[in-house]
Coordinates of C-alpha atoms in Angstrom, one line a residue:
M399 CA 2.8 25.0 20.0
S400 CA 0.2 24.6 17.3
N401 CA 0.8 23.9 13.7
K402 CA -0.2 27.4 12.8
E403 CA 2.3 28.8 15.2
T404 CA 5.1 26.9 13.6
D405 CA 4.5 28.8 10.4
N406 CA 6.3 31.8 11.9
G407 CA 8.2 30.2 14.7
D408 CA 11.6 28.6 14.9
T409 CA 10.5 24.9 15.1
M410 CA 9.5 22.7 12.2
A411 CA 6.4 20.4 12.0
L412 CA 4.2 18.7 9.5
K413 CA 1.2 20.8 8.4
R414 CA -2.5 19.7 8.5
R415 CA -3.3 20.2 4.9
V416 CA -5.2 17.0 4.0
G417 CA -9.0 17.4 4.0
L418 CA -11.8 14.9 3.7
G419 CA -11.8 15.0 -0.1
S420 CA -8.1 14.4 -0.2
C421 CA -8.5 11.6 2.4
V422 CA -11.0 9.8 0.2
A423 CA -8.9 10.4 -2.9
L424 CA -5.7 9.2 -1.1
I425 CA -7.3 5.9 0.1
V426 CA -9.1 5.3 -3.3
G427 CA -6.1 6.4 -5.3
T428 CA -3.7 4.3 -3.3
I429 CA -5.8 1.2 -3.4
I430 CA -6.8 1.3 -7.0
G431 CA -3.6 0.8 -8.9
S432 CA -2.4 -2.1 -11.0
G433 CA -4.1 -4.8 -8.9
I434 CA -7.5 -4.7 -10.5
F435 CA -5.9 -5.0 -13.9
I436 CA -3.6 -8.0 -12.9
S437 CA -5.0 -9.8 -9.8
P438 CA -8.4 -11.1 -11.3
V439 CA -6.5 -13.8 -13.3
Y440 CA -4.7 -15.1 -10.2
V441 CA -7.8 -15.0 -8.0
L442 CA -9.7 -17.0 -10.6
E443 CA -6.7 -19.4 -10.9
E444 CA -6.9 -20.2 -7.1
T445 CA -10.7 -20.3 -6.7
Q446 CA -11.3 -22.2 -10.0
S447 CA -14.7 -20.7 -10.5
V448 CA -16.3 -17.3 -11.4
G449 CA -18.6 -17.3 -8.4
M450 CA -16.0 -18.0 -5.8
S451 CA -13.7 -15.4 -7.3
L452 CA -16.4 -12.8 -6.9
V453 CA -16.9 -14.0 -3.3
I454 CA -13.2 -13.5 -2.6
W455 CA -13.3 -10.0 -4.1
F456 CA -16.2 -9.1 -1.9
L457 CA -14.7 -10.6 1.3
G458 CA -11.4 -8.9 0.5
G459 CA -13.3 -5.6 0.7
V460 CA -15.0 -6.6 3.9
L461 CA -11.6 -7.6 5.4
A462 CA -10.1 -4.3 4.3
M463 CA -13.0 -2.4 5.9
I464 CA -12.6 -4.4 9.2
G465 CA -8.9 -3.7 9.3
A466 CA -9.4 0.0 8.4
L467 CA -12.0 0.4 11.1
C468 CA -9.7 -1.1 13.7
F469 CA -6.9 1.2 12.5
A470 CA -9.4 4.2 12.7
E471 CA -10.0 3.5 16.4
L472 CA -6.2 3.3 17.0
G473 CA -5.6 6.4 14.7
T474 CA -7.9 8.7 16.6
M475 CA -6.8 7.3 20.0
I476 CA -3.2 7.8 19.1
P477 CA -3.2 10.7 16.6
K478 CA 0.4 10.2 15.4
S479 CA 1.6 9.5 11.8
G480 CA 3.2 6.0 11.3
G481 CA 0.2 3.6 11.5
T482 CA 1.2 0.1 12.6
Y483 CA 4.6 1.2 13.9
V484 CA 3.1 3.7 16.3
Y485 CA 0.4 1.4 17.6
L486 CA 2.9 -1.5 18.2
I487 CA 5.3 0.7 20.1
E488 CA 2.5 2.1 22.3
C489 CA 1.1 -1.3 23.2
M490 CA 3.8 -3.9 22.7
G491 CA 7.0 -2.0 23.1
P492 CA 9.9 -1.0 20.9
I493 CA 11.1 -4.4 19.6
P494 CA 7.9 -5.5 17.7
A495 CA 7.6 -1.9 16.4
F496 CA 11.2 -1.8 15.2
L497 CA 10.9 -5.2 13.5
F498 CA 7.8 -3.9 11.7
S499 CA 9.5 -0.7 10.6
W500 CA 12.7 -2.6 9.6
T501 CA 10.7 -4.9 7.3
C502 CA 8.2 -2.4 6.0
A503 CA 10.5 0.6 5.5
L504 CA 13.3 -1.3 3.8
V505 CA 11.4 -3.9 1.8
L506 CA 7.6 -4.0 1.8
M507 CA 6.6 -0.4 1.0
P508 CA 9.5 0.3 -1.5
A509 CA 8.7 -3.0 -3.2
S510 CA 5.1 -2.0 -3.6
V511 CA 6.2 1.3 -5.1
S512 CA 8.6 -0.4 -7.4
A513 CA 6.2 -3.2 -8.5
I514 CA 3.4 -0.7 -9.4
A515 CA 5.9 1.6 -11.2
L516 CA 7.1 -1.4 -13.2
S517 CA 3.5 -2.1 -14.2
F518 CA 3.3 1.5 -15.4
G519 CA 6.5 0.8 -17.4
Y520 CA 5.1 -2.3 -19.1
Y521 CA 1.9 -0.5 -20.2
M522 CA 4.0 2.4 -21.5
T523 CA 6.3 0.1 -23.4
D524 CA 3.6 -2.2 -24.9
P525 CA 2.7 0.3 -27.7
I526 CA 6.4 0.8 -28.5
Y527 CA 7.3 -2.9 -28.7
P528 CA 4.0 -4.7 -29.3
E529 CA 5.7 -7.7 -30.9
H530 CA 8.3 -8.4 -28.3
S531 CA 9.0 -12.1 -27.7
C532 CA 10.5 -13.9 -24.7
M533 CA 12.5 -16.0 -27.2
D534 CA 14.7 -13.3 -28.7
E535 CA 16.7 -10.1 -27.9
S536 CA 13.5 -7.9 -28.1
Q537 CA 12.5 -9.1 -24.7
H538 CA 15.7 -7.7 -23.1
I539 CA 15.0 -4.3 -24.9
Y540 CA 11.4 -4.4 -23.7
E541 CA 12.5 -5.0 -20.1
A542 CA 15.1 -2.3 -20.2
V543 CA 12.7 0.3 -21.6
S544 CA 10.0 -0.7 -19.1
K545 CA 12.4 -0.2 -16.2
L546 CA 13.4 3.2 -17.7
F547 CA 9.8 4.3 -17.7
A548 CA 9.3 3.0 -14.2
A549 CA 12.4 4.8 -13.0
I550 CA 11.2 8.1 -14.5
C551 CA 7.8 7.6 -12.8
I552 CA 9.4 7.1 -9.4
L553 CA 11.9 10.0 -9.8
A554 CA 9.2 12.4 -10.9
L555 CA 6.7 11.5 -8.1
T556 CA 9.5 11.4 -5.5
F557 CA 10.4 15.0 -6.5
I558 CA 6.7 16.1 -6.3
N559 CA 6.3 14.6 -2.8
C560 CA 9.5 16.2 -1.6
V561 CA 8.7 19.7 -2.6
S562 CA 5.0 20.0 -1.8
V563 CA 2.3 18.2 0.2
K564 CA -0.3 20.2 -1.7
A565 CA 1.1 19.3 -5.1
A566 CA 1.2 15.6 -4.2
T567 CA -2.5 15.7 -3.1
V568 CA -3.5 17.6 -6.2
V569 CA -1.8 15.0 -8.4
Q570 CA -3.5 12.3 -6.3
N571 CA -6.9 13.9 -6.6
G572 CA -6.6 14.3 -10.4
L573 CA -5.3 10.8 -11.1
T574 CA -8.0 9.3 -8.8
V575 CA -10.7 10.9 -11.0
A576 CA -8.9 9.6 -14.2
K577 CA -8.7 6.0 -13.0
L578 CA -12.3 6.0 -11.8
I579 CA -13.3 7.2 -15.3
A580 CA -11.2 4.3 -16.8
L581 CA -13.0 1.8 -14.6
A582 CA -16.3 3.4 -15.3
I583 CA -15.8 2.7 -19.0
I584 CA -15.2 -1.0 -18.3
I585 CA -18.2 -1.2 -16.0
A586 CA -20.4 0.6 -18.5
I587 CA -19.5 -1.8 -21.2
G588 CA -20.3 -4.6 -18.7
F589 CA -23.8 -3.2 -18.1
V590 CA -24.4 -3.1 -21.9
R591 CA -23.2 -6.7 -22.2
I592 CA -25.5 -7.8 -19.4
C593 CA -28.4 -6.0 -21.1
Q594 CA -27.5 -7.9 -24.3
G595 CA -27.8 -11.2 -22.4
H596 CA -24.1 -12.1 -22.1
T597 CA -24.5 -13.6 -18.6
E598 CA -23.7 -17.2 -19.3
H599 CA -20.7 -17.2 -16.9
L600 CA -22.6 -15.3 -14.2
V601 CA -25.6 -17.6 -13.7
P602 CA -25.3 -19.1 -10.2
S603 CA -25.8 -22.6 -11.4
V604 CA -22.8 -22.2 -13.6
A605 CA -20.7 -19.6 -11.8
F606 CA -19.8 -22.0 -8.9
E607 CA -19.0 -25.1 -10.9
G608 CA -15.6 -26.5 -10.3
S609 CA -14.9 -24.3 -7.2
N610 CA -11.7 -25.3 -5.3
T611 CA -12.5 -27.5 -2.3
N612 CA -9.2 -26.9 -0.6
L613 CA -9.9 -24.4 2.2
F614 CA -6.2 -23.4 2.5
A615 CA -5.9 -22.6 -1.2
Y616 CA -8.2 -19.6 -0.6
G617 CA -5.5 -18.0 1.5
I618 CA -3.5 -17.5 -1.7
A619 CA -6.6 -16.2 -3.5
F620 CA -7.1 -13.7 -0.6
Y621 CA -3.4 -12.6 -1.0
Q622 CA -4.1 -11.8 -4.6
S623 CA -7.3 -9.8 -4.0
L624 CA -5.8 -8.1 -0.9
W625 CA -2.8 -7.0 -3.0
A626 CA -5.4 -5.1 -5.1
Y627 CA -6.9 -3.7 -1.8
D628 CA -3.4 -2.8 -0.5
G629 CA -3.5 0.8 0.9
W630 CA -6.6 0.4 3.1
N631 CA -4.5 1.5 6.1
Q632 CA -2.5 4.3 4.4
L633 CA -4.4 7.2 6.0
N634 CA -3.0 6.2 9.4
F635 CA 0.5 7.0 8.1
V636 CA -0.4 10.6 7.6
T637 CA -2.6 11.3 10.7
E638 CA -0.6 14.3 11.7
E639 CA -1.3 16.0 8.3
I640 CA -5.1 15.3 8.2
K641 CA -7.3 18.3 9.1
N642 CA -9.6 17.3 12.0
P643 CA -8.6 13.6 11.9
Y644 CA -11.3 12.6 14.5
R645 CA -13.8 13.3 11.7
N646 CA -12.0 13.0 8.4
L647 CA -10.1 9.8 9.2
P648 CA -13.1 7.6 9.8
Y649 CA -15.2 9.2 7.1
G650 CA -12.4 8.9 4.6
I651 CA -12.3 5.1 5.3
L652 CA -16.1 4.7 5.4
I653 CA -16.5 6.4 2.0
G654 CA -13.3 5.2 0.3
I655 CA -13.3 1.4 0.9
P656 CA -16.9 0.7 0.0
V657 CA -16.4 2.7 -3.2
V658 CA -13.4 0.5 -4.1
T659 CA -15.2 -2.7 -3.2
L660 CA -18.1 -1.8 -5.4
V661 CA -15.9 -0.8 -8.3
Y662 CA -13.9 -4.0 -8.0
L663 CA -17.0 -6.2 -8.0
L664 CA -18.5 -4.4 -11.0
T665 CA -15.2 -4.5 -12.9
N666 CA -14.8 -8.3 -12.4
I667 CA -18.4 -8.8 -13.5
A668 CA -17.8 -6.7 -16.6
Y669 CA -14.7 -8.9 -17.4
F670 CA -16.8 -12.1 -17.2
T671 CA -19.4 -10.6 -19.6
V672 CA -16.7 -10.5 -22.3
L673 CA -14.2 -13.3 -21.4
S674 CA -14.7 -16.9 -20.4
P675 CA -12.8 -18.2 -17.4
D676 CA -10.4 -20.0 -19.7
E677 CA -9.8 -16.8 -21.8
M678 CA -9.2 -14.8 -18.7
L679 CA -6.6 -17.4 -17.4
A680 CA -4.9 -17.2 -20.8
S681 CA -4.6 -13.4 -20.7
S682 CA -1.5 -11.7 -19.3
A683 CA -3.3 -8.3 -19.3
V684 CA -6.9 -8.8 -18.8
A685 CA -8.0 -5.2 -19.2
V686 CA -6.2 -5.0 -22.5
T687 CA -7.8 -8.2 -23.7
F688 CA -11.2 -6.9 -22.6
A689 CA -10.6 -3.6 -24.5
N690 CA -9.4 -5.4 -27.7
R691 CA -12.7 -7.4 -27.7
T692 CA -15.0 -4.4 -27.0
M693 CA -13.5 -1.0 -27.8
G694 CA -12.4 -1.5 -31.4
V695 CA -10.2 1.3 -32.7
M696 CA -10.3 2.9 -29.3
A697 CA -8.7 -0.1 -27.6
W698 CA -5.4 1.9 -27.4
L699 CA -7.0 4.0 -24.6
M700 CA -6.8 1.1 -22.1
P701 CA -3.0 1.0 -21.7
L702 CA -3.1 4.8 -21.3
L703 CA -5.8 4.7 -18.6
V704 CA -4.0 1.9 -16.8
C705 CA -0.9 4.1 -16.8
C706 CA -2.9 6.9 -15.1
S707 CA -4.1 4.4 -12.5
T708 CA -0.6 3.1 -11.7
V709 CA 0.9 6.6 -11.5
G710 CA -1.8 7.5 -9.0
A711 CA -1.0 4.4 -6.9
V712 CA 2.7 5.1 -7.0
N713 CA 2.1 8.6 -5.9
G714 CA -0.2 7.5 -3.0
C715 CA 2.4 4.9 -1.9
L716 CA 5.2 7.3 -1.9
F717 CA 3.2 9.9 0.0
T718 CA 2.4 7.5 2.8
A719 CA 5.4 5.2 2.7
G720 CA 7.8 8.2 3.1
R721 CA 6.2 9.0 6.5
L722 CA 7.1 5.6 8.1
P723 CA 10.9 6.2 8.2
F724 CA 10.2 9.7 9.4
V725 CA 8.1 8.5 12.4
T726 CA 10.5 5.6 13.1
A727 CA 13.5 8.0 13.3
R728 CA 11.5 10.3 15.5
E729 CA 11.2 7.5 18.0
G730 CA 15.0 6.9 17.8
H731 CA 14.8 3.7 15.8
M732 CA 16.5 5.1 12.7
M733 CA 19.0 7.8 11.8
D734 CA 18.1 11.2 13.1
I735 CA 18.3 12.7 9.7
L736 CA 15.2 10.8 8.7
A737 CA 13.1 12.6 11.3
M738 CA 13.9 16.0 9.8
V739 CA 11.6 18.3 7.8
H740 CA 12.5 20.6 4.9
V741 CA 12.7 24.1 6.3
R742 CA 10.7 25.6 3.4
Y743 CA 8.5 22.8 2.0
Y744 CA 7.5 21.2 5.4
T745 CA 7.9 17.7 4.0
P746 CA 9.8 14.7 5.4
L747 CA 12.3 15.0 2.5
P748 CA 15.0 12.6 3.7
S749 CA 12.4 9.9 4.5
I750 CA 10.8 10.2 1.1
I751 CA 14.2 10.1 -0.7
L752 CA 15.1 6.9 1.2
T753 CA 11.8 5.2 0.1
G754 CA 12.1 6.4 -3.5
G755 CA 15.8 5.4 -3.6
I756 CA 15.2 1.8 -2.4
A757 CA 12.3 1.5 -4.9
L758 CA 14.7 2.5 -7.7
L759 CA 17.2 -0.1 -6.6
M760 CA 14.5 -2.8 -6.6
L761 CA 14.0 -2.1 -10.3
I762 CA 17.5 -3.5 -11.1
P763 CA 16.7 -7.3 -10.6
S764 CA 15.0 -9.0 -13.5
D765 CA 12.3 -10.4 -11.2
F766 CA 11.6 -9.0 -7.7
S767 CA 7.9 -9.8 -7.6
S768 CA 8.9 -13.0 -5.8
L769 CA 10.4 -10.8 -3.1
V770 CA 7.1 -9.2 -2.5
N771 CA 5.4 -12.6 -2.3
Y772 CA 8.0 -13.8 0.3
F773 CA 7.1 -11.1 2.6
S774 CA 3.3 -10.9 1.9
F775 CA 2.6 -13.1 4.9
A776 CA 4.7 -10.8 7.1
A777 CA 2.4 -7.9 6.3
W778 CA -0.6 -9.8 7.7
L779 CA 1.5 -11.0 10.6
F780 CA 2.0 -7.3 11.6
Y781 CA -1.6 -6.4 10.8
G782 CA -2.7 -9.2 13.1
L783 CA -0.4 -7.9 15.8
T784 CA -1.8 -4.4 15.4
I785 CA -5.4 -5.7 15.8
L786 CA -4.3 -7.6 18.8
A787 CA -2.8 -4.4 20.2
L788 CA -6.2 -2.8 19.9
L789 CA -7.7 -5.6 22.0
L790 CA -4.9 -5.3 24.6
L791 CA -5.3 -1.5 24.8
R792 CA -9.0 -2.0 25.6
V793 CA -7.8 -3.9 28.7
Q794 CA -4.8 -1.9 29.5
Q795 CA -6.3 1.6 29.0
P796 CA -10.1 1.2 29.3
N797 CA -10.6 4.9 30.3
T798 CA -8.6 6.4 27.5
K799 CA -10.6 8.7 25.2
R800 CA -11.6 6.9 22.0
P801 CA -13.3 9.3 19.5
I802 CA -14.0 6.1 17.5
K803 CA -14.8 2.8 19.2
V804 CA -15.7 -0.1 17.1
P805 CA -17.8 -3.1 18.4
I806 CA -15.5 -5.7 20.0
V807 CA -16.6 -8.3 17.4
I808 CA -14.9 -6.4 14.6
P809 CA -11.3 -6.7 15.9
I810 CA -11.9 -10.3 16.9
I811 CA -13.0 -11.2 13.4
G812 CA -10.0 -9.2 12.0
L813 CA -7.6 -11.1 14.3
V814 CA -9.0 -14.5 13.3
A815 CA -8.8 -13.6 9.6
S816 CA -5.2 -12.4 10.1
V817 CA -4.2 -15.7 11.7
Y818 CA -5.8 -17.6 8.8
L819 CA -4.1 -15.4 6.2
V820 CA -0.7 -16.0 7.8
L821 CA -1.1 -19.8 8.3
A822 CA -3.2 -20.9 5.3
P823 CA -0.6 -20.3 2.5
V824 CA 2.1 -21.9 4.6
I825 CA 0.0 -25.0 5.2
D826 CA -1.1 -25.1 1.6
E827 CA 2.2 -24.5 -0.1
P828 CA 5.1 -24.7 2.5
A829 CA 8.2 -23.2 1.2
M830 CA 11.7 -22.1 2.2
E831 CA 10.7 -18.5 1.3
I832 CA 8.7 -18.2 4.5
F833 CA 11.8 -19.2 6.5
Y834 CA 13.8 -16.6 4.6
A835 CA 11.2 -14.0 5.4
I836 CA 11.2 -14.8 9.1
L837 CA 15.0 -14.8 9.1
F838 CA 15.1 -11.3 7.5
I839 CA 12.6 -9.9 10.1
L840 CA 14.5 -11.3 13.0
S841 CA 17.8 -10.1 11.6
G842 CA 16.6 -6.6 12.5
L843 CA 17.5 -7.5 16.1
L844 CA 21.2 -7.4 15.0
L845 CA 20.8 -3.7 14.5
Y846 CA 18.2 -3.0 17.2
F847 CA 20.2 -4.0 20.2
P848 CA 23.6 -2.3 19.5
F849 CA 22.3 0.9 17.8
V850 CA 18.9 1.5 19.4
H851 CA 18.8 -0.2 22.8
F852 CA 22.4 0.4 23.7
K853 CA 22.7 3.5 21.6
L854 CA 26.0 2.6 20.1
R855 CA 27.5 5.4 18.0
I856 CA 30.4 5.2 15.7
P857 CA 32.7 8.3 16.4
Y858 CA 33.8 10.6 13.7
I859 CA 31.4 9.1 11.2
M860 CA 27.8 9.2 12.2
K861 CA 27.6 12.8 13.5
P862 CA 29.6 14.4 10.6
T863 CA 27.6 12.4 8.1
Q864 CA 24.3 13.6 9.6
V865 CA 25.4 17.3 9.6
F866 CA 26.5 17.0 6.0
L867 CA 23.2 15.5 4.9
Q868 CA 21.3 18.0 6.9
K869 CA 23.0 20.9 5.1
L870 CA 22.8 19.1 1.7
M871 CA 19.0 18.6 2.0
F872 CA 18.2 21.8 3.9
V873 CA 16.3 20.1 6.6
A874 CA 15.8 20.7 10.4
P875 CA 14.6 18.7 13.4
S876 CA 10.8 18.5 13.5
S877 CA 8.6 19.2 16.5
Y878 CA 5.5 17.1 17.4
N879 CA 2.4 18.3 19.1
A880 CA -0.4 15.8 19.8
A881 CA -3.1 18.6 19.8
V882 CA -5.5 18.1 17.0
S883 CA -6.1 21.0 14.7
K884 CA -9.7 21.7 13.7
E885 CA -8.7 23.4 10.4

């Protein structure tokens, strides 16, 4: 049964409503969030020179493109929503796939939503409490108000993503334009500054002075830049909702990621035309410091524009993250209710609510950014496994149709880079947090074997609960058809 037939039929399925423009906007909008306004300081801190920080930003874009191209081959070969989860279960079986979904659905993706929303909260609160201090009660008020704004952001965007795919993509398209305009202002000021001769920190003979000689320290620098590039694989989570994915998925990647890389490089160059390395390292909000130095009475625009950027990133994260529990449940690895679609809105409403709900809970701790750092290596562990899956599928299924087939050197480079990114920070700064992260990932096996493998069900609790939630949320089981619509 096609997606069109389900409009008037009895079964429910996701609709192919995401075109090429929305693909580009989704990937650009999801990637460009709070990272470019926060990460430059930490990249510079690890590289210890302007030149090497720019190299890391460029290589981060290259690595994101390599990963995205590998995912594009897998996404058109296996045209199901779910990204890494689907590819792991197809190639390596249910256990690695379950461990990925367990880690990603319950921690990594909600934590990203929560962290970016909290950045939105900080920029909203700064004009209200500009004189807050860490040494008095005003800091507690500042934190509380920031979290309130972050919670409002998550609730509003969760509602939008629950009721309409079209509304979510319209919001994404609009905020993507807004954030690119914001960055265009920074870049334009940078060009003016270059024309005025403010290039003292960009001259090659000066830019690379004092570069860090510790090879493994660059792994942490990559983590910081790749946090800003996070979202390069998000289109693969919504493959079933992309019109003609064989065309729009790769083109969305080939257009979106180079745009982001160019914007990031030009933005960092603009920063260094105004701020010295020491001034950047001393800044807690580099974009605001930049605006205060260059925009005069209009400097208040920068927090507003950063808010637009972060709202777009939260929306993009919710749109894609909400699909992972949906696909995981459809494979029998989570509660059946998460694989259901709203009967009128055709959205994976229970799955989106779960993601938004966990993100809200993560706002409660005073500092959860460390939690994201604990699991950052895990993300690249699973990315590496996914690229390895691509190489294994080349051997296991050599005759399977591949609408996109990347040169073999690309996944090899991606796999080597993933191994480096997993091991380098551990070698450079070994910590118990890595052990805790591994322990959390493996703890998923305690749920997998009884409830998934052996299909243990708790009588008189699980079924009545599912029926109650199904009626409460007005959802029904979804159908899946691998046929690709050309709409």
